[in-house]
CSV table of C-alpha atoms in Angstrom, one decimal:
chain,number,residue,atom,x,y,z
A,1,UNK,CA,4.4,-22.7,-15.7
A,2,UNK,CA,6.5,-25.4,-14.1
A,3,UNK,CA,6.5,-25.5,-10.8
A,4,UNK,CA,10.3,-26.1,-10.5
A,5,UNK,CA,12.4,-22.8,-11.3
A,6,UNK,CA,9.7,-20.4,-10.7
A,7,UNK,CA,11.6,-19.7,-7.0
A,8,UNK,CA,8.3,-18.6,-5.5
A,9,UNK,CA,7.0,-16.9,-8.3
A,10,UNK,CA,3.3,-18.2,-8.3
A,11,UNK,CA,3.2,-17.9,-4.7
A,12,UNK,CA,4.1,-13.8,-5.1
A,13,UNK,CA,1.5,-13.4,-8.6
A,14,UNK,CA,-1.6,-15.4,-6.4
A,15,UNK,CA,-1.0,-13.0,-3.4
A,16,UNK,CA,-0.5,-9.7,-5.5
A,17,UNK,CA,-2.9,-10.5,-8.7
A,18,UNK,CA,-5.8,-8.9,-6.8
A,19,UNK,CA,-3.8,-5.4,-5.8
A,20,UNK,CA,-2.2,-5.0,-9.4
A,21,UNK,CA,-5.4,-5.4,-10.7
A,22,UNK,CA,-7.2,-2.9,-8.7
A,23,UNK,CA,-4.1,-0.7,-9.5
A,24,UNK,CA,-5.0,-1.1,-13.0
A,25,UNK,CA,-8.7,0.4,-12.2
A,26,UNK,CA,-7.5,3.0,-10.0
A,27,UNK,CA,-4.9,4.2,-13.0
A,28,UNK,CA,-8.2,4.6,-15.4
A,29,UNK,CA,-8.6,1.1,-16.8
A,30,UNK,CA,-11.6,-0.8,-16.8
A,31,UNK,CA,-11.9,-3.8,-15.0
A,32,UNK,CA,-11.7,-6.3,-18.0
A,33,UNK,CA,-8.2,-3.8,-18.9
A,34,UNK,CA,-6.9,-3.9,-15.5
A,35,UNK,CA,-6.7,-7.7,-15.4
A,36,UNK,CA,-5.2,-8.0,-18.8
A,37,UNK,CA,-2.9,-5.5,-17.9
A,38,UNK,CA,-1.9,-7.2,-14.3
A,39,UNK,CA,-1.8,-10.6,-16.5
A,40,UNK,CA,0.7,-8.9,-19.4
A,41,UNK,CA,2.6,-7.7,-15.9
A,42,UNK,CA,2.9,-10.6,-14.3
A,43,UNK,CA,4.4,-12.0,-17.9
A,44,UNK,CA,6.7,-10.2,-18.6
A,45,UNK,CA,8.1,-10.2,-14.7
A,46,UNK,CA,7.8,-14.1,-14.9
A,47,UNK,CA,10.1,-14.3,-17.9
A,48,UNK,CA,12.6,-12.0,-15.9
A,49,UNK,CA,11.9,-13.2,-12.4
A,50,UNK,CA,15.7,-13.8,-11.4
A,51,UNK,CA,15.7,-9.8,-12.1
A,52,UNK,CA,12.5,-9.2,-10.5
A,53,UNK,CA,14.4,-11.5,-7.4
A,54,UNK,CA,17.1,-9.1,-7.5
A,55,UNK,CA,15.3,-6.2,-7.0
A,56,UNK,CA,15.7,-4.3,-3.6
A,57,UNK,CA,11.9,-4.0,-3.8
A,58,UNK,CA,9.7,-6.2,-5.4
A,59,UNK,CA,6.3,-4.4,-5.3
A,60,UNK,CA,7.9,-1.5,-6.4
A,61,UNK,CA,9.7,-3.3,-9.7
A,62,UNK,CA,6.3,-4.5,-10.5
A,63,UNK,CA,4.9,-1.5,-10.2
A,64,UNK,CA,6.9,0.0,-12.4
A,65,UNK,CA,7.0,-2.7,-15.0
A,66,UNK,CA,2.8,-2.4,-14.4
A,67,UNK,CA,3.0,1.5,-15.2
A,68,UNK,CA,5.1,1.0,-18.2
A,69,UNK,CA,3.1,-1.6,-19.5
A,70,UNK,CA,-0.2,0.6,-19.2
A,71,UNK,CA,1.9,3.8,-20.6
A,72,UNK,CA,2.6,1.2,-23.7
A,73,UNK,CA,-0.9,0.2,-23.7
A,74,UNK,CA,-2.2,3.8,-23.8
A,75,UNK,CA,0.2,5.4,-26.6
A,76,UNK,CA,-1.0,2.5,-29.3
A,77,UNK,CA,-4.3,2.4,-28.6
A,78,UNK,CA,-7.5,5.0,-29.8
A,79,UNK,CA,-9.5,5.5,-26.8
A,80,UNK,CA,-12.5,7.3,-28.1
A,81,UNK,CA,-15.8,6.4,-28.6
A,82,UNK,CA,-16.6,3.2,-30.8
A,83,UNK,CA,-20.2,3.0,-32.7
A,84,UNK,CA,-22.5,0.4,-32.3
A,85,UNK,CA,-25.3,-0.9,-34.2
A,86,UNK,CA,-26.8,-1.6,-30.6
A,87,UNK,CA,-26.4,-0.3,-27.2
A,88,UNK,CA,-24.8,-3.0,-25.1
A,89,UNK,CA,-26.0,-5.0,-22.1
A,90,UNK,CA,-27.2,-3.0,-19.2
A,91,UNK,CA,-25.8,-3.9,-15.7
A,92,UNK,CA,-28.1,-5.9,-13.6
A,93,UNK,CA,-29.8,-3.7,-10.5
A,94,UNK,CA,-28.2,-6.5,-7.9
A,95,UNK,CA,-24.7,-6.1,-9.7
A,96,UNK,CA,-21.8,-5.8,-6.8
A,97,UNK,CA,-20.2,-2.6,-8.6
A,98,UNK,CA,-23.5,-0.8,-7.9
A,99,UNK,CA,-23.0,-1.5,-4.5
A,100,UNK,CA,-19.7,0.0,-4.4
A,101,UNK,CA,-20.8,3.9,-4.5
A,102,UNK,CA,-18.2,5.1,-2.2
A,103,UNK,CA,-15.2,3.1,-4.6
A,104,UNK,CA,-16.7,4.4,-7.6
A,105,UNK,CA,-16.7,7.7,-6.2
A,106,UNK,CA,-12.9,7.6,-5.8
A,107,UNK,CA,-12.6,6.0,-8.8
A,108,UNK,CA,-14.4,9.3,-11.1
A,109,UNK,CA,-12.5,11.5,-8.8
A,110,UNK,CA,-9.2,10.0,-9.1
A,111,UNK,CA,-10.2,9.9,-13.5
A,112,UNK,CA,-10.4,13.3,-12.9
A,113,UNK,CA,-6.5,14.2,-12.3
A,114,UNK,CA,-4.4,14.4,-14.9
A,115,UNK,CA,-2.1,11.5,-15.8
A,116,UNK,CA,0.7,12.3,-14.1
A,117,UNK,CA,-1.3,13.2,-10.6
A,118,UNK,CA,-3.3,10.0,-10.5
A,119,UNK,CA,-0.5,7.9,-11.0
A,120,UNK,CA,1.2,9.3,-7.7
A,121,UNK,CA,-1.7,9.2,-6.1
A,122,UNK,CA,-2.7,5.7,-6.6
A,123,UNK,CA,1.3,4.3,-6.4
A,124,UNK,CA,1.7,6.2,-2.9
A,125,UNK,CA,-1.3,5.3,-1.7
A,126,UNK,CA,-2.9,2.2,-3.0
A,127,UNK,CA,0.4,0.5,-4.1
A,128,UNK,CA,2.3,1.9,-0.5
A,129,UNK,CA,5.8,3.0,-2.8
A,130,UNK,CA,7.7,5.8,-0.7
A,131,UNK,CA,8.4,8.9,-3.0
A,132,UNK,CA,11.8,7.6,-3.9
A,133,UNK,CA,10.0,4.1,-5.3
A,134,UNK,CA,7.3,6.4,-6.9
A,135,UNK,CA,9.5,8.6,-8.5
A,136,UNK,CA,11.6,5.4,-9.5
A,137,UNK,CA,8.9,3.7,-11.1
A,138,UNK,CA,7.6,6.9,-12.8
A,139,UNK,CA,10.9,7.6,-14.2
A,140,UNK,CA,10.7,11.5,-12.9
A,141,UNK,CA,12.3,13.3,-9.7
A,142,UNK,CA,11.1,12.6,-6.0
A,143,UNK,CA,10.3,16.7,-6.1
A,144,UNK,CA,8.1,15.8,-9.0
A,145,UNK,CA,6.1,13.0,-7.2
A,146,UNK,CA,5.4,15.4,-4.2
A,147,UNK,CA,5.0,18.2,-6.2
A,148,UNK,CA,1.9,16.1,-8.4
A,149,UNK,CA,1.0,15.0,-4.9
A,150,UNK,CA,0.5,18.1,-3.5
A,151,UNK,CA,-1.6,19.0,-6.7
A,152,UNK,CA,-3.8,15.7,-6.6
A,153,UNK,CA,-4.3,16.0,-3.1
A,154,UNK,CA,-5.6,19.7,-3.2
A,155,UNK,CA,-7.4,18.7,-6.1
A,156,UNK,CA,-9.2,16.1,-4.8
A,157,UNK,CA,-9.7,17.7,-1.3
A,158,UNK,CA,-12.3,19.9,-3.3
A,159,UNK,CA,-13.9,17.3,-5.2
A,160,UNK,CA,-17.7,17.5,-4.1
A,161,UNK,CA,-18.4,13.8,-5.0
A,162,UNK,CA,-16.0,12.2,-2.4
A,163,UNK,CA,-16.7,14.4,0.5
A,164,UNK,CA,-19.6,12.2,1.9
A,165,UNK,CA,-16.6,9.2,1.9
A,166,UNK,CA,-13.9,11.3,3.9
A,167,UNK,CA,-14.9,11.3,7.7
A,168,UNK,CA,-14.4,14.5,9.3
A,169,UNK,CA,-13.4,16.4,6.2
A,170,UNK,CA,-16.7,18.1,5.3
A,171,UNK,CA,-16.4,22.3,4.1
């Protein structure tokens, strides 16, 4: 990139890299998928930054172009299982993931909502999008975002393996 007529754009990919990547994870990719998915993101909004400038929100426009661009990724890919002649590498025991229980924990629960609910979820709460810049970015009504909010939220109120994380929110 030159660092001419980029108009801030290296300065806004260095300070958001790290939360679309983590959006990626939270959405059901792995971590080697959410950082090529935040890199193809960051593309494609570098080759339309003016438009990306334009944008009454930013975050939200990459969001959306982030969503999209998973929703792409998703439709041409199989995502089943792959046989090996050999089982690969096991994690080491002082691996940082490992230590991560409670993040891992929201990460199964949140696999565990449809589509549809863990998107909301993770763009309302992770990303900080109102319902109108959810519902934008998802391409469906806010009554829809709130509705799959409701759902998700329900859904992952009863969710056994995350009740030891929620403070104050134990049955």
């Amino acid at each position: 990139m030159s660092s001419g007529g980029d108009d801030g754009f290296e300065e806004y990919a260095a300070a958001r890299w790290c939360h679309l990547v983590h959006a990626g994870v939270l959405l059901g990719c792995t971590p080697h998928e959410a950082e090529d998915l935040a890199q193809a993101t960051l593309l494609r909004c570098y080759t339309a930054w003016t438009r990306v400038q334009r944008a009454e929100n930013r975050d939200a426009y990459v969001t959306r172009v982030l969503v999209n661009g998973l929703r792409a990724s998703r439709r041409r890919r199989w995502w089943g299982e792959r046989p090996m002649s050999r089982l690969p590498d096991q994690p080491a025991d002082d691996d940082h993931a490992t230590a991560l229980d409670g993040t891992d924990a929201v990460e199964r629960a949140l696999g565990r909502l449809p589509r549809g609910q863990r998107e909301v979820v993770v763009l309302r709460f992770w990303s900080h999008l109102s319902v109108a810049e959810t519902a934008d970015a998802l391409g469906v009504a806010p009554g829809t975002v709130k509705s799959r909010l409701s759902r998700a939220l329900a859904a992952l109120a009863d969710d056994t393996d995350i009740h030891d994380i929620a403070p104050g929110r134990h049955p």
